[in-house]
mmCIF file with all atom_site columns, C-alpha atoms in Angstrom:
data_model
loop_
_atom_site.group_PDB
_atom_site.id
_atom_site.type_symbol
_atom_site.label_atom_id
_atom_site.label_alt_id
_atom_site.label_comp_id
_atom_site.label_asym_id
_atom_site.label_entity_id
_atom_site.label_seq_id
_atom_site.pdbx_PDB_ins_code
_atom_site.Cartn_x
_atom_site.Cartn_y
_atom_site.Cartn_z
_atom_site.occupancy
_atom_site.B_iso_or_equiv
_atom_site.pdbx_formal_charge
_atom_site.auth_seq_id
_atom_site.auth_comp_id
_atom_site.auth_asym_id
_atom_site.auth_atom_id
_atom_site.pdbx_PDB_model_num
ATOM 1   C CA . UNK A 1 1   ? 143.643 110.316 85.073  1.00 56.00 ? 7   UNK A CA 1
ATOM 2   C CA . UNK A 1 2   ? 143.410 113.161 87.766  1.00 58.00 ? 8   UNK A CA 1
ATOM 3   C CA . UNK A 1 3   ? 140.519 114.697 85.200  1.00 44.00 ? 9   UNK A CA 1
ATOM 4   C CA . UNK A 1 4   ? 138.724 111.404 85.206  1.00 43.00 ? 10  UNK A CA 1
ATOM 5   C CA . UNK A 1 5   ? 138.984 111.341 88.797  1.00 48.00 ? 11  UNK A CA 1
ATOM 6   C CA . UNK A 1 6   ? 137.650 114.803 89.771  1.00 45.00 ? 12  UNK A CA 1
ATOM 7   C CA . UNK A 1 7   ? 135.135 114.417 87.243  1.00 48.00 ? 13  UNK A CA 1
ATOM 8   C CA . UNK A 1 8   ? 133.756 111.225 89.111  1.00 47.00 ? 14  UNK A CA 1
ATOM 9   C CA . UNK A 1 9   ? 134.332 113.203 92.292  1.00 50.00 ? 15  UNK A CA 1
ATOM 10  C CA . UNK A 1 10  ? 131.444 116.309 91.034  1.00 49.00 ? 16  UNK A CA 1
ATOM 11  C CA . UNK A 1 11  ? 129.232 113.809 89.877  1.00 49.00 ? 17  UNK A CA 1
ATOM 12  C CA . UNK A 1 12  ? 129.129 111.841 93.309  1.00 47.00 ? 18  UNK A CA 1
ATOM 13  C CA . UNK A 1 13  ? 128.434 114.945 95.202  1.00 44.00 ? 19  UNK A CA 1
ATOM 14  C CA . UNK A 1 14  ? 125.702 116.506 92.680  1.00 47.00 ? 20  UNK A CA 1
ATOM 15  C CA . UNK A 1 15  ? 124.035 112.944 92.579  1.00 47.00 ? 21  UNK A CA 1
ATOM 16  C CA . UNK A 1 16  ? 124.208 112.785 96.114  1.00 44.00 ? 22  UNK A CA 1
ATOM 17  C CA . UNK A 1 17  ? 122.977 116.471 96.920  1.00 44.00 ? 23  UNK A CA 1
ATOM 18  C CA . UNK A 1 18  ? 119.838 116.352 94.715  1.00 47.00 ? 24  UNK A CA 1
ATOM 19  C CA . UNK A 1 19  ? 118.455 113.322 97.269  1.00 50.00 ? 25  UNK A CA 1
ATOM 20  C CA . UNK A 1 20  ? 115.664 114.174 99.579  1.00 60.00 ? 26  UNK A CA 1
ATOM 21  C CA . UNK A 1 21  ? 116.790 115.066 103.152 1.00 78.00 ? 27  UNK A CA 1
ATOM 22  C CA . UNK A 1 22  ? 116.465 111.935 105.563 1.00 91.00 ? 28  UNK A CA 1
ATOM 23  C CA . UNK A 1 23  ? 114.988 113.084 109.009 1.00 96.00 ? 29  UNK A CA 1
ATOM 24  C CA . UNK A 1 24  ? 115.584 111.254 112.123 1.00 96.00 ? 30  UNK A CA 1
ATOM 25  C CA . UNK A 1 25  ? 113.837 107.744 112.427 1.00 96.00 ? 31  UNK A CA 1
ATOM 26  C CA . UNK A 1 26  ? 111.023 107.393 114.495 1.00 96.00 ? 32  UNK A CA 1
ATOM 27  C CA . UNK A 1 27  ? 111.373 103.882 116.607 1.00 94.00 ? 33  UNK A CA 1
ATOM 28  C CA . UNK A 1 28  ? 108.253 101.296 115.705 1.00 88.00 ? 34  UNK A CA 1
ATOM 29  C CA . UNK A 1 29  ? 108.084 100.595 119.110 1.00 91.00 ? 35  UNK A CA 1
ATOM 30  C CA . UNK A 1 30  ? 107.678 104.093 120.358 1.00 93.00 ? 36  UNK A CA 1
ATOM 31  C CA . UNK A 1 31  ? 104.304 105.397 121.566 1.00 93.00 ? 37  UNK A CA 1
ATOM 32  C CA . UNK A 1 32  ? 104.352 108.801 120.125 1.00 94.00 ? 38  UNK A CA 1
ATOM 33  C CA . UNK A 1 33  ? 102.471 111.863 119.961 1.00 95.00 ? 39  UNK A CA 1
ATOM 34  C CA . UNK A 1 34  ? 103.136 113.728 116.305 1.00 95.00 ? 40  UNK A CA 1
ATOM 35  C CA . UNK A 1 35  ? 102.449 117.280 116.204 1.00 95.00 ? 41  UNK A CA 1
ATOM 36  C CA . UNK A 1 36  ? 102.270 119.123 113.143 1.00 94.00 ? 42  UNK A CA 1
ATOM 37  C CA . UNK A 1 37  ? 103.267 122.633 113.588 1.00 94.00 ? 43  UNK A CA 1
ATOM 38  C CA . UNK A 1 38  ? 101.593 124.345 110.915 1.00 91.00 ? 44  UNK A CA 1
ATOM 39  C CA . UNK A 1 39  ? 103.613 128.097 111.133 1.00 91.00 ? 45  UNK A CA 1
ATOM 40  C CA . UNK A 1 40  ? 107.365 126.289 111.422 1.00 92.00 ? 46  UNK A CA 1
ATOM 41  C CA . UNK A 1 41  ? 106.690 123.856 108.547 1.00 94.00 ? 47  UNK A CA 1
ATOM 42  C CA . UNK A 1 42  ? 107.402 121.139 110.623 1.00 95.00 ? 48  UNK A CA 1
ATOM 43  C CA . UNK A 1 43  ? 106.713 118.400 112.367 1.00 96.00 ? 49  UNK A CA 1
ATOM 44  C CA . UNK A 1 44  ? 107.394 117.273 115.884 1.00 97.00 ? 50  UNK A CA 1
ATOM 45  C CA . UNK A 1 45  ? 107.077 113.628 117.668 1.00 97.00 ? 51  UNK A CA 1
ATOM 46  C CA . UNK A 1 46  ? 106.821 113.034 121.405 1.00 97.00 ? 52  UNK A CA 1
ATOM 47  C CA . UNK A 1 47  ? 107.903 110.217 123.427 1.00 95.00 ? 53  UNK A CA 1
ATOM 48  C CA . UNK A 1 48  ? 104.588 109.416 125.422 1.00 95.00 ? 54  UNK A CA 1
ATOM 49  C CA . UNK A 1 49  ? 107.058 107.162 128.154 1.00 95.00 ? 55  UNK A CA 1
ATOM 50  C CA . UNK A 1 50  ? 109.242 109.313 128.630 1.00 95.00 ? 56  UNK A CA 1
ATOM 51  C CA . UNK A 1 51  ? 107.136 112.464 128.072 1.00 94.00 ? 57  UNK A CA 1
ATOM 52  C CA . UNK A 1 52  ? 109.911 114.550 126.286 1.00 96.00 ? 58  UNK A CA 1
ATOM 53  C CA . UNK A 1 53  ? 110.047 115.482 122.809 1.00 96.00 ? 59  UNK A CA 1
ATOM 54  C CA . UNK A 1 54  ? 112.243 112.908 120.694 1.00 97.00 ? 60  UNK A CA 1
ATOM 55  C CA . UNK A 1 55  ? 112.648 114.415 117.294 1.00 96.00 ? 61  UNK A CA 1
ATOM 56  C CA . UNK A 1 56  ? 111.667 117.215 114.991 1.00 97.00 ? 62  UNK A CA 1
ATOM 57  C CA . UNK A 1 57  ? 111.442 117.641 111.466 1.00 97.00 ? 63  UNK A CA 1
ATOM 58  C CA . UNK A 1 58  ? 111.804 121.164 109.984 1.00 96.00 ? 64  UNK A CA 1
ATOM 59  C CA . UNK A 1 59  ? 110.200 120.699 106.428 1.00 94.00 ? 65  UNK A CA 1
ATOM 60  C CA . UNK A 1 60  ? 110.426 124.134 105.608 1.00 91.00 ? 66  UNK A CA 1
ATOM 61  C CA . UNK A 1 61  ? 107.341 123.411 103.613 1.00 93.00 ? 67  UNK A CA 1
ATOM 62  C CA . UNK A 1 62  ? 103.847 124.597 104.379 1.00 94.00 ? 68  UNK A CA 1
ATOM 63  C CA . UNK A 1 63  ? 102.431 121.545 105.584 1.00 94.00 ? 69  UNK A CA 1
ATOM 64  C CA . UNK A 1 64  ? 98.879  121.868 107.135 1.00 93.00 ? 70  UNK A CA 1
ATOM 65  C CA . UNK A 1 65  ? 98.218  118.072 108.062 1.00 93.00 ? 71  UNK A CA 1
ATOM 66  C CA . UNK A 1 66  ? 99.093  114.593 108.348 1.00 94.00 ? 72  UNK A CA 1
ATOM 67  C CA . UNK A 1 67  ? 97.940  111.247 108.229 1.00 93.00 ? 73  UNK A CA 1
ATOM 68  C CA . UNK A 1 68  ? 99.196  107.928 109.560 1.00 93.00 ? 74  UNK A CA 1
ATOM 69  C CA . UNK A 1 69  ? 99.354  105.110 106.772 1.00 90.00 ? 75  UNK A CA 1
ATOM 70  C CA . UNK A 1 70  ? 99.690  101.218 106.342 1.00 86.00 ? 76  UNK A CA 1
ATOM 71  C CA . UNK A 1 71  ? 99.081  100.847 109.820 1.00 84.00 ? 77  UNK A CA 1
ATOM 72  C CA . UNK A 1 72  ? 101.681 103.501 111.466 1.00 89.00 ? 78  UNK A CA 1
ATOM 73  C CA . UNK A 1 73  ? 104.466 102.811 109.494 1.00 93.00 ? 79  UNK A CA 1
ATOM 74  C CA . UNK A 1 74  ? 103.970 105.507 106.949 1.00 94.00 ? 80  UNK A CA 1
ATOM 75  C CA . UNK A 1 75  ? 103.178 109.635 107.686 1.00 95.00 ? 81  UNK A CA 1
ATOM 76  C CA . UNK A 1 76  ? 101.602 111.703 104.822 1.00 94.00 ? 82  UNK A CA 1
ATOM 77  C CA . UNK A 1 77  ? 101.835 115.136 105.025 1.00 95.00 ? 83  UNK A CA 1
ATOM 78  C CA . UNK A 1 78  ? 100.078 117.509 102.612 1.00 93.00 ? 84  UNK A CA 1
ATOM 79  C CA . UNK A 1 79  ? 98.893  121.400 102.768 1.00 92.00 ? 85  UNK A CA 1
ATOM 80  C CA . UNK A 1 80  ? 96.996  123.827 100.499 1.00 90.00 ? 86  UNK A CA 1
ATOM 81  C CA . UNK A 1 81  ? 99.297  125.803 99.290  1.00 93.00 ? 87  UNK A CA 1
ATOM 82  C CA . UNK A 1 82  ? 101.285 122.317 98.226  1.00 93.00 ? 88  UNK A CA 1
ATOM 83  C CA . UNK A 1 83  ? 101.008 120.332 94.787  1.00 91.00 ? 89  UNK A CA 1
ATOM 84  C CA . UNK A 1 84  ? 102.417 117.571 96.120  1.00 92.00 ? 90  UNK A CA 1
ATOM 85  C CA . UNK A 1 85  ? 101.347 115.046 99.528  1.00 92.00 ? 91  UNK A CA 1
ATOM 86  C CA . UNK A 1 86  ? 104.857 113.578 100.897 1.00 94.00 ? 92  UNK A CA 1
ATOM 87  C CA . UNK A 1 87  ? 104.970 110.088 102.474 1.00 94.00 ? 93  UNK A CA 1
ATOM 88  C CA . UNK A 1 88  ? 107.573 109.712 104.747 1.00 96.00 ? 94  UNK A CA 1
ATOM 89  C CA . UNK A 1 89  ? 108.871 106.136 106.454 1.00 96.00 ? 95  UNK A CA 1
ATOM 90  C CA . UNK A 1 90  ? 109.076 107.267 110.071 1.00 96.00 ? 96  UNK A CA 1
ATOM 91  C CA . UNK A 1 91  ? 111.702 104.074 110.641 1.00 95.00 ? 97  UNK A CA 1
ATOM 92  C CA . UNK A 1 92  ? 114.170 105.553 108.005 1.00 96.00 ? 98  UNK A CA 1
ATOM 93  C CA . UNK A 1 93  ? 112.722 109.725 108.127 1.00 97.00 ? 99  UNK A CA 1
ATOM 94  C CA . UNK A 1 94  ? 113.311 109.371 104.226 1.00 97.00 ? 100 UNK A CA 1
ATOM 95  C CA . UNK A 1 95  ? 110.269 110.390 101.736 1.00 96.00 ? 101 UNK A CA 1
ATOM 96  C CA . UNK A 1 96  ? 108.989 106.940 100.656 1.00 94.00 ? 102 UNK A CA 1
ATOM 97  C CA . UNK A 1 97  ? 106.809 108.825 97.766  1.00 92.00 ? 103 UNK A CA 1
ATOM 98  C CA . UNK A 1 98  ? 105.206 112.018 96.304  1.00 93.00 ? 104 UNK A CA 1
ATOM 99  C CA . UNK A 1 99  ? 101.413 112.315 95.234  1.00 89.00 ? 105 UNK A CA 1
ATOM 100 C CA . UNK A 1 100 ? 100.800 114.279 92.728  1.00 88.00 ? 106 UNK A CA 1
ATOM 101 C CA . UNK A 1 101 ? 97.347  115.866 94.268  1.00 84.00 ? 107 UNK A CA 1
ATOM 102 C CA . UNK A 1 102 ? 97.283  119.655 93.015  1.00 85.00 ? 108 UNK A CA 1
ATOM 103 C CA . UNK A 1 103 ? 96.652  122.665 95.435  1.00 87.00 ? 109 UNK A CA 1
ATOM 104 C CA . UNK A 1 104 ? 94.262  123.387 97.946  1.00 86.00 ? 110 UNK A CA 1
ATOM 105 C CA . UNK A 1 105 ? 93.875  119.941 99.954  1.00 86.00 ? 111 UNK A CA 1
ATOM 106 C CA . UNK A 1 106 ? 92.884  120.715 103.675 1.00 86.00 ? 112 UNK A CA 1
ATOM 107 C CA . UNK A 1 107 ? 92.372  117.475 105.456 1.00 86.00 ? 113 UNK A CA 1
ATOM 108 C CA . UNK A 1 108 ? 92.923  113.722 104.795 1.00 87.00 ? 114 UNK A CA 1
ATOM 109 C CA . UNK A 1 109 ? 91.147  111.109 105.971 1.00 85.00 ? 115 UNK A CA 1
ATOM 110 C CA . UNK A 1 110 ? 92.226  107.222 106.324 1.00 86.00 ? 116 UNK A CA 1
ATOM 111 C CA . UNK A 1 111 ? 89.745  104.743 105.647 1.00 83.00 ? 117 UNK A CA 1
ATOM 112 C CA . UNK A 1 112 ? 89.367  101.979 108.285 1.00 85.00 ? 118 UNK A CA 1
ATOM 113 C CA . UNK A 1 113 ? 90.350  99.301  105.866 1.00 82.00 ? 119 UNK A CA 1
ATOM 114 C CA . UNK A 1 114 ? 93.440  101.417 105.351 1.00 81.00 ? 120 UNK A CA 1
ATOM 115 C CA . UNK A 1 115 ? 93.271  100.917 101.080 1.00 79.00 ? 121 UNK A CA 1
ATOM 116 C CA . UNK A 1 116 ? 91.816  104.385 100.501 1.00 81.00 ? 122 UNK A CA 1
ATOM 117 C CA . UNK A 1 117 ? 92.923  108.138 101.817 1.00 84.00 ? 123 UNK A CA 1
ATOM 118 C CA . UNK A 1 118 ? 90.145  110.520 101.366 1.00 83.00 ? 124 UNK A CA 1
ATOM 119 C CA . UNK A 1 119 ? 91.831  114.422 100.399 1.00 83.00 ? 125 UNK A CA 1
ATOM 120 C CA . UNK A 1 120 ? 89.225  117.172 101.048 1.00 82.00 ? 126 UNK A CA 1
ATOM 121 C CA . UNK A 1 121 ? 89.894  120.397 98.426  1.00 78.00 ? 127 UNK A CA 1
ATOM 122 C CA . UNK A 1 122 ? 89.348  123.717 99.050  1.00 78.00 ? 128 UNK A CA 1
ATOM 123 C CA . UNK A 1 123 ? 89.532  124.785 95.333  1.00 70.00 ? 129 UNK A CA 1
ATOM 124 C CA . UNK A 1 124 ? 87.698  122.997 93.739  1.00 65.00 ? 130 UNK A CA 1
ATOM 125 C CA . UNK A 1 125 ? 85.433  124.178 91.396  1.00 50.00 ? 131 UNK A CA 1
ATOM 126 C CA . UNK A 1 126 ? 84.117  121.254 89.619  1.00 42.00 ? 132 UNK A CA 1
ATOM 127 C CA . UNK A 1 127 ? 80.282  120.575 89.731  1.00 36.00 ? 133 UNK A CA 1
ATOM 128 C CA . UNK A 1 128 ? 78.542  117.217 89.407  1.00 38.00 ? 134 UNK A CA 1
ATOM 129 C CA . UNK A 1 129 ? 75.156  116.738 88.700  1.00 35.00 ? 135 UNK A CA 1
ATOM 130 C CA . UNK A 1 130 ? 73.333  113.839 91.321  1.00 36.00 ? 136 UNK A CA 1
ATOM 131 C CA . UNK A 1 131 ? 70.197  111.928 90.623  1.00 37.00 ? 137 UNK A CA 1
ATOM 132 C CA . UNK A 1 132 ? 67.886  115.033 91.083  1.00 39.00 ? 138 UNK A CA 1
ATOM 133 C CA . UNK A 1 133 ? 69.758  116.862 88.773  1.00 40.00 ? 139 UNK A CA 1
ATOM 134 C CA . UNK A 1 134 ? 71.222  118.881 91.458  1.00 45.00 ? 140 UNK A CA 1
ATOM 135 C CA . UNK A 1 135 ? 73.973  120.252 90.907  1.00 41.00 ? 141 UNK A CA 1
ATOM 136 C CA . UNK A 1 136 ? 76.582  119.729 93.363  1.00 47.00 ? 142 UNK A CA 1
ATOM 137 C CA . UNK A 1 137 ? 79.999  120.709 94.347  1.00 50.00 ? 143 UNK A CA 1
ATOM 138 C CA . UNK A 1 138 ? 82.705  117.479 94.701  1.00 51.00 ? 144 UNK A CA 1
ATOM 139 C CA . UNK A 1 139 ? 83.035  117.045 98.944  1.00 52.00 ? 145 UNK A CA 1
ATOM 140 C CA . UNK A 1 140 ? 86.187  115.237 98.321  1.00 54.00 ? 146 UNK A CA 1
ATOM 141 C CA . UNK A 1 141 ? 88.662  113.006 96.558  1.00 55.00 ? 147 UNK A CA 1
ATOM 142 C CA . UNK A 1 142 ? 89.636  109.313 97.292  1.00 56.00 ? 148 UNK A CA 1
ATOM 143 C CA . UNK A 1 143 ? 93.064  108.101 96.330  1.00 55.00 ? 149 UNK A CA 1
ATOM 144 C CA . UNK A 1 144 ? 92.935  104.011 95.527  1.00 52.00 ? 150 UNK A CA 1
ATOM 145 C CA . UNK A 1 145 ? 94.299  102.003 93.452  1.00 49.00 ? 151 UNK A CA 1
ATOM 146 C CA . UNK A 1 146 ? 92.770  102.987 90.259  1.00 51.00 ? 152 UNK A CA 1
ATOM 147 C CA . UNK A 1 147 ? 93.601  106.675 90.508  1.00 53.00 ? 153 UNK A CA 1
ATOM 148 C CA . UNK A 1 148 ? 91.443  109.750 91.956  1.00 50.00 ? 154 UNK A CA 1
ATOM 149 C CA . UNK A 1 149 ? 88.085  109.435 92.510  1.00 50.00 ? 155 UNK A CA 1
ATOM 150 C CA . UNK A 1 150 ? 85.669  111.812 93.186  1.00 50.00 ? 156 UNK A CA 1
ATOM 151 C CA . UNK A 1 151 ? 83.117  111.800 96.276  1.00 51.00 ? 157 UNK A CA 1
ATOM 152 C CA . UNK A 1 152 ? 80.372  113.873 96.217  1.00 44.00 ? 158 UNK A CA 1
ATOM 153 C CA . UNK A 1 153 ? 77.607  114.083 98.898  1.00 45.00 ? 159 UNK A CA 1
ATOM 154 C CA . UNK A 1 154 ? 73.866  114.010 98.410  1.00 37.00 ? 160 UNK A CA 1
#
């Protein structure tokens, strides 16, 4: 019984340790600056009332931007030297999901209808060919709800 018992015991705390780190919640109702602090890997949020810093999240990761999704609610953070984007719910601090968006994106861009973020790479390497038969490099990638899609300028 006592084996049974401890062996429920290591389970709960490996099960429990393997979760993604919670940060602290960012209020709704807050008017905040966010700061991403691209040496510390982190990211910081000011209280624009009370003009103090409220919270900071060390990430540890090398995050080089951010973008504000589904109207606030929602930060993704991504970086170049990152295969992943994180989306984080700033009312729990929890990572709502991962992207899987390969290395080297630089900048992200919201659309104003909020159903597609636009990730500019840095790496890639991929030509396309437009109308003229140019050849031309992809400017970015748009994430909806078919997949990734390619943009390329003309």
């Amino acid at each position: 019984m006592r084996f049974v018992r401890l062996l429920v015991f290591v389970c709960v705390v490996l099960l429990t340790g393997c979760d993604y780190q919670a940060f602290v919640p960012i209020p709704k109702q807050m008017e905040a600056l966010i700061s991403v602090n691209i040496k510390e890997g982190s990211v910081t949020f000011f209280d624009l009332k009370s003009e103090k810093k409220y919270a900071q999240w060390d990430l540890k990761q090398p995050i080089k931007g951010g973008a504000l999704l589904e109207n606030g609610k929602t930060l993704l953070l991504y970086g170049n030297e990152l295969d992943r984007a994180y989306a984080y719910d700033l009312e729990t601090g929890k990572i709502k999901s991962e992207w899987k968006i390969g290395k080297g994106i630089v900048s992200a861009l919201v659309s104003n209808d909020e159903k597609h973020v636009f990730l500019a790479d840095q790496r890639q390497k991929e030509r396309k060919r437009s109308r003229s038969g140019q050849s031309r490099k992809p400017a970015a990638y748009a994430f909806t709800k078919r997949g990734w899609d390619t943009l390329i300028c003309y």
